[in-house]
Structure formats: structure tokens, C-alpha cells
Short mmCIF file of N, CA and C in Angstrom, two decimals:
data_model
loop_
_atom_site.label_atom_id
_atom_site.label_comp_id
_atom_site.label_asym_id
_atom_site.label_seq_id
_atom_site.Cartn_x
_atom_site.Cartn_y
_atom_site.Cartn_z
N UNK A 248 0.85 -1.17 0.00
CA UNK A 248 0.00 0.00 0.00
C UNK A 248 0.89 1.23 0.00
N UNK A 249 0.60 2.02 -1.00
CA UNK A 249 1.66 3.48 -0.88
C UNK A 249 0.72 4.20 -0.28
N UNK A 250 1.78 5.47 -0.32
CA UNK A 250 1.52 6.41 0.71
C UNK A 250 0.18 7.18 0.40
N UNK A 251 0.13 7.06 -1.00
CA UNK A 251 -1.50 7.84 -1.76
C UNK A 251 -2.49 7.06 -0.99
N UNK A 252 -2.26 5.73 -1.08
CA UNK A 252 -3.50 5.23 -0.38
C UNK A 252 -3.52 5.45 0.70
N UNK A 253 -2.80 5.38 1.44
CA UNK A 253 -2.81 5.15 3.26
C UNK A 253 -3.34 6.88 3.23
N UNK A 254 -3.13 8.00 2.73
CA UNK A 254 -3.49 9.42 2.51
C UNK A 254 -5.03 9.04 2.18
N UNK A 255 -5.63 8.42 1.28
CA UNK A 255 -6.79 8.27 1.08
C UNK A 255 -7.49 7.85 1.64
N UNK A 256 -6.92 6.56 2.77
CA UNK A 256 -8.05 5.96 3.15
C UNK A 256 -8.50 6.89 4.73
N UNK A 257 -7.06 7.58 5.17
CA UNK A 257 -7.50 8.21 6.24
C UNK A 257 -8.20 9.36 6.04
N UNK A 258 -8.01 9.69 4.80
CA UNK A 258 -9.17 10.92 4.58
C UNK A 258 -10.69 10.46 4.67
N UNK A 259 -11.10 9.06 4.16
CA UNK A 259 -11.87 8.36 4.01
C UNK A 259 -12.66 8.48 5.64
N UNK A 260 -11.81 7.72 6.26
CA UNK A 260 -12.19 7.72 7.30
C UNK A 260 -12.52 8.82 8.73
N UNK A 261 -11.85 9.57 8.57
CA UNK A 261 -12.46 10.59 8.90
C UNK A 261 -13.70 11.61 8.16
N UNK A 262 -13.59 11.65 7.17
CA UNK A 262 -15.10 11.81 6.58
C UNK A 262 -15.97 11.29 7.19
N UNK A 263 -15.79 10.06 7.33
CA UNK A 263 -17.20 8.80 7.60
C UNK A 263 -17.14 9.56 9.48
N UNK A 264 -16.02 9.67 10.15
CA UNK A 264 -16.62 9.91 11.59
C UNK A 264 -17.19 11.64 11.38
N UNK A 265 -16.88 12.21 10.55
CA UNK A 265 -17.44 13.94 10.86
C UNK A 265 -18.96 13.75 10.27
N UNK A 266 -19.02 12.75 9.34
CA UNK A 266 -20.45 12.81 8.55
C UNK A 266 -21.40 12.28 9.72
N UNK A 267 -20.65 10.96 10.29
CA UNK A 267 -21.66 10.66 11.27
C UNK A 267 -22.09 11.12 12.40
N UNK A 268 -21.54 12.25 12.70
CA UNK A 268 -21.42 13.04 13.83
C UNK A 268 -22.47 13.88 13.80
N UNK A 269 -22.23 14.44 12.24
CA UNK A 269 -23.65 15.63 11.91
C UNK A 269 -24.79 14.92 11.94
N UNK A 270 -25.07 13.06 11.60
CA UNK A 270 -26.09 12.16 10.89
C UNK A 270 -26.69 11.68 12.21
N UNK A 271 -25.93 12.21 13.72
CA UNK A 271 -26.64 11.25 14.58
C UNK A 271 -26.25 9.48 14.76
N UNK A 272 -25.46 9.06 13.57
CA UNK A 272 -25.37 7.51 13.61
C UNK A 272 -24.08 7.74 13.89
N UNK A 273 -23.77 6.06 14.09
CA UNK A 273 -22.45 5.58 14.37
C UNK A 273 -21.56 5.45 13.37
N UNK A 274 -20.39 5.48 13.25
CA UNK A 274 -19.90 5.26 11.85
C UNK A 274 -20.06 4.03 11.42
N UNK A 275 -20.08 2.84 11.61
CA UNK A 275 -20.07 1.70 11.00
C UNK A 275 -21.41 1.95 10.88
N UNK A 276 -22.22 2.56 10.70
CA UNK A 276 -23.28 2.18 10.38
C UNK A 276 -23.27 2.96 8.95
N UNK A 277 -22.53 4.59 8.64
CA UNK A 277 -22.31 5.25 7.50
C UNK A 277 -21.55 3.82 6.61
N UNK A 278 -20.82 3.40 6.96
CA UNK A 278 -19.61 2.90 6.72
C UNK A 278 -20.68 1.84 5.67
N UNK A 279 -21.41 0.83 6.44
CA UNK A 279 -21.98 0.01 5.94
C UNK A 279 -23.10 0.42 4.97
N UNK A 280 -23.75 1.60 5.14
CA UNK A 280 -24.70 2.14 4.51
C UNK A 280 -23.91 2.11 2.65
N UNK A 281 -22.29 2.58 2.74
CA UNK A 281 -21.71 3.37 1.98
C UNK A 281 -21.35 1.84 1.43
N UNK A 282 -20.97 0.82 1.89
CA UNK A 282 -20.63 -1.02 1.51
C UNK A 282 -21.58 -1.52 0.46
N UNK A 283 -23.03 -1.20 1.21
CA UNK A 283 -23.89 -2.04 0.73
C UNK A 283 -24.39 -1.36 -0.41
N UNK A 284 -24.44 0.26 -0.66
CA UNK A 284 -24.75 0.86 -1.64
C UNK A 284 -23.72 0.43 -3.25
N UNK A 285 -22.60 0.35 -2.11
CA UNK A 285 -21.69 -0.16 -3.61
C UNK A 285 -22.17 -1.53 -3.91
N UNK A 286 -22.25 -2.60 -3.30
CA UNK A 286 -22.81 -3.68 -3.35
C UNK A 286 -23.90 -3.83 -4.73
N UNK A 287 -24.88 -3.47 -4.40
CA UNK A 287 -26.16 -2.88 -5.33
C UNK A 287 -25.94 -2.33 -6.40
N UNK A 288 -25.03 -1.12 -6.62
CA UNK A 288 -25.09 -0.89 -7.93
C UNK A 288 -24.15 -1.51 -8.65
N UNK A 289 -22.95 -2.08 -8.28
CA UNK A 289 -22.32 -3.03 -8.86
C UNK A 289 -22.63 -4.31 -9.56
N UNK A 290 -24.41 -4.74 -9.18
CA UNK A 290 -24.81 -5.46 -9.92
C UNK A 290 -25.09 -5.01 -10.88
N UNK A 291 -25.53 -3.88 -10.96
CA UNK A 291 -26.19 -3.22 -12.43
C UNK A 291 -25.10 -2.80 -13.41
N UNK A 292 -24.29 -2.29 -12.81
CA UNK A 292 -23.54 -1.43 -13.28
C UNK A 292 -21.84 -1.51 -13.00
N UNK A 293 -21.02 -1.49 -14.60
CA UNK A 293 -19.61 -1.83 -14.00
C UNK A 293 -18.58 -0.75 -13.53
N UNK A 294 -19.06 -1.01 -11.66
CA UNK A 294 -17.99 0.33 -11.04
C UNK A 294 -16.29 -0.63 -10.00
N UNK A 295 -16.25 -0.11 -9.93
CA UNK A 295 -14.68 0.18 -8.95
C UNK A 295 -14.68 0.76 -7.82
N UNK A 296 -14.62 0.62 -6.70
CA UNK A 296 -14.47 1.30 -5.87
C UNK A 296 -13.53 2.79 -5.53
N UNK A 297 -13.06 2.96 -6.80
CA UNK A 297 -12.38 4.10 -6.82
C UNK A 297 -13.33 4.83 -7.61
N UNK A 298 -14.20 4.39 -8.72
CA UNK A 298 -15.19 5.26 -9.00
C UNK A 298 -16.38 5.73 -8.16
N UNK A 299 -16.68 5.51 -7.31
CA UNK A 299 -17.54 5.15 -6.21
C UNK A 299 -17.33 6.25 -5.05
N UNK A 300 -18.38 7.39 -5.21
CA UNK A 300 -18.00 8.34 -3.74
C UNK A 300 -19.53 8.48 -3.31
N UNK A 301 -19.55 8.44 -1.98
CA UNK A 301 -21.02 8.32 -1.49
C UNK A 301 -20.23 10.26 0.18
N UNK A 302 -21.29 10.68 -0.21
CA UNK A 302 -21.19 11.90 1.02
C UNK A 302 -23.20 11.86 1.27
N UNK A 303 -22.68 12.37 2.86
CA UNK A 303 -24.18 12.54 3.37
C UNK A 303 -24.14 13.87 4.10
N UNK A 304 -25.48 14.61 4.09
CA UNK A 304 -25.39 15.14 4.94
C UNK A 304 -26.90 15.03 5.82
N UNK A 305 -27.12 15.58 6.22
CA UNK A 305 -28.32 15.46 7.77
C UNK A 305 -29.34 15.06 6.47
N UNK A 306 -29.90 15.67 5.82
CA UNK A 306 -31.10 15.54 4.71
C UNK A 306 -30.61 14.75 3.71
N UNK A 307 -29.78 14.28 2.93
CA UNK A 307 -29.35 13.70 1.76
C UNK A 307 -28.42 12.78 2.00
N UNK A 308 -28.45 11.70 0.72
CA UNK A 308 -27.39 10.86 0.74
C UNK A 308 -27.06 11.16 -0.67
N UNK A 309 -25.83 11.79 -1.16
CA UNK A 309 -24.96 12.01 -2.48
C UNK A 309 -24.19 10.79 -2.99
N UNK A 310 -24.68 10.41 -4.53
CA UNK A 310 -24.01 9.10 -4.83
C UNK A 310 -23.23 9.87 -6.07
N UNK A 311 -21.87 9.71 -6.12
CA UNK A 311 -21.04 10.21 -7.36
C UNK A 311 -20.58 8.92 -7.92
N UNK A 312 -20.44 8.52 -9.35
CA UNK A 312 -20.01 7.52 -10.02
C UNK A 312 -19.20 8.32 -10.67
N UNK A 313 -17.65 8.12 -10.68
CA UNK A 313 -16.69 8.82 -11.94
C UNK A 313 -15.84 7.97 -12.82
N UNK A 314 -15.26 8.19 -13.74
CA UNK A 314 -14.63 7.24 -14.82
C UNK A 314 -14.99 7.94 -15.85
N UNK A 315 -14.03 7.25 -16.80
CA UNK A 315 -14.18 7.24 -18.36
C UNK A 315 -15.68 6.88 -19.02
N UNK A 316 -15.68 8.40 -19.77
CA UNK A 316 -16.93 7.86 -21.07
C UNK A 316 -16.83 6.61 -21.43
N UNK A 317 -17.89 6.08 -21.98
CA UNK A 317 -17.75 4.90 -23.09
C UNK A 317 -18.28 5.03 -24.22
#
């Protein structure tokens, strides 16, 4: 694992504890919310977890899919 990732994932993760903080929930519960959403559209649809950004705030859940046109 390089250093980009280990940079990413802790950004990751602190996201998930400030989001859940504003959301009232626990983080594993963002955490899993954010698992199982990838889960689901990955059947439909061919993503990556690097294409894959989920943000919440108190009212909304934001789903971003990024990548290459086809």
C-alpha cells in the first residue's frame, strides 16, 4: 500500500466519523450504509471502488459515479 492510499483511506475515514457526527449515527453504520450501496449498484452497473463516492449530509445521501466515457 503506498503512501497515496494510506493518505486516502485516512481521509476516508475521517469523513465517515465527521459525517456521522452531523447524521446522529455511528460510523459503522455510514460505513456500511456506503458497503452495501456499492454492493447494489455493482450489480447493475460496471464500477470500482475508486469510481464510487457516497457523502451525506443530515437531509441527503450524495451518490457520485466517476470514470471514463464509453
Amino acid at each position: 500500500m503506498g503512501r497515496r492510499s494510506s493518505v486516502r483511506i485516512a481521509k476516508d475515514r475521517l469523513k465517515v466519523l465527521v459525517v456521522s457526527d452531523r447524521m446522529k449515527c455511528k460510523p459503522e453504520a455510514c460505513e456500511r450504509i456506503t458497503r452495501e450501496l456499492f454492493q447494489v449498484l455493482s450489480k447493475y452497473i460496471e464500477i470500482t471502488p475508486e469510481e464510487f463516492d457516497v457523502s451525506y449530509s443530515r437531509t441527503h445521501v450524495h451518490i457520485r459515479l466517476t470514470g471514463e466515457e464509453q
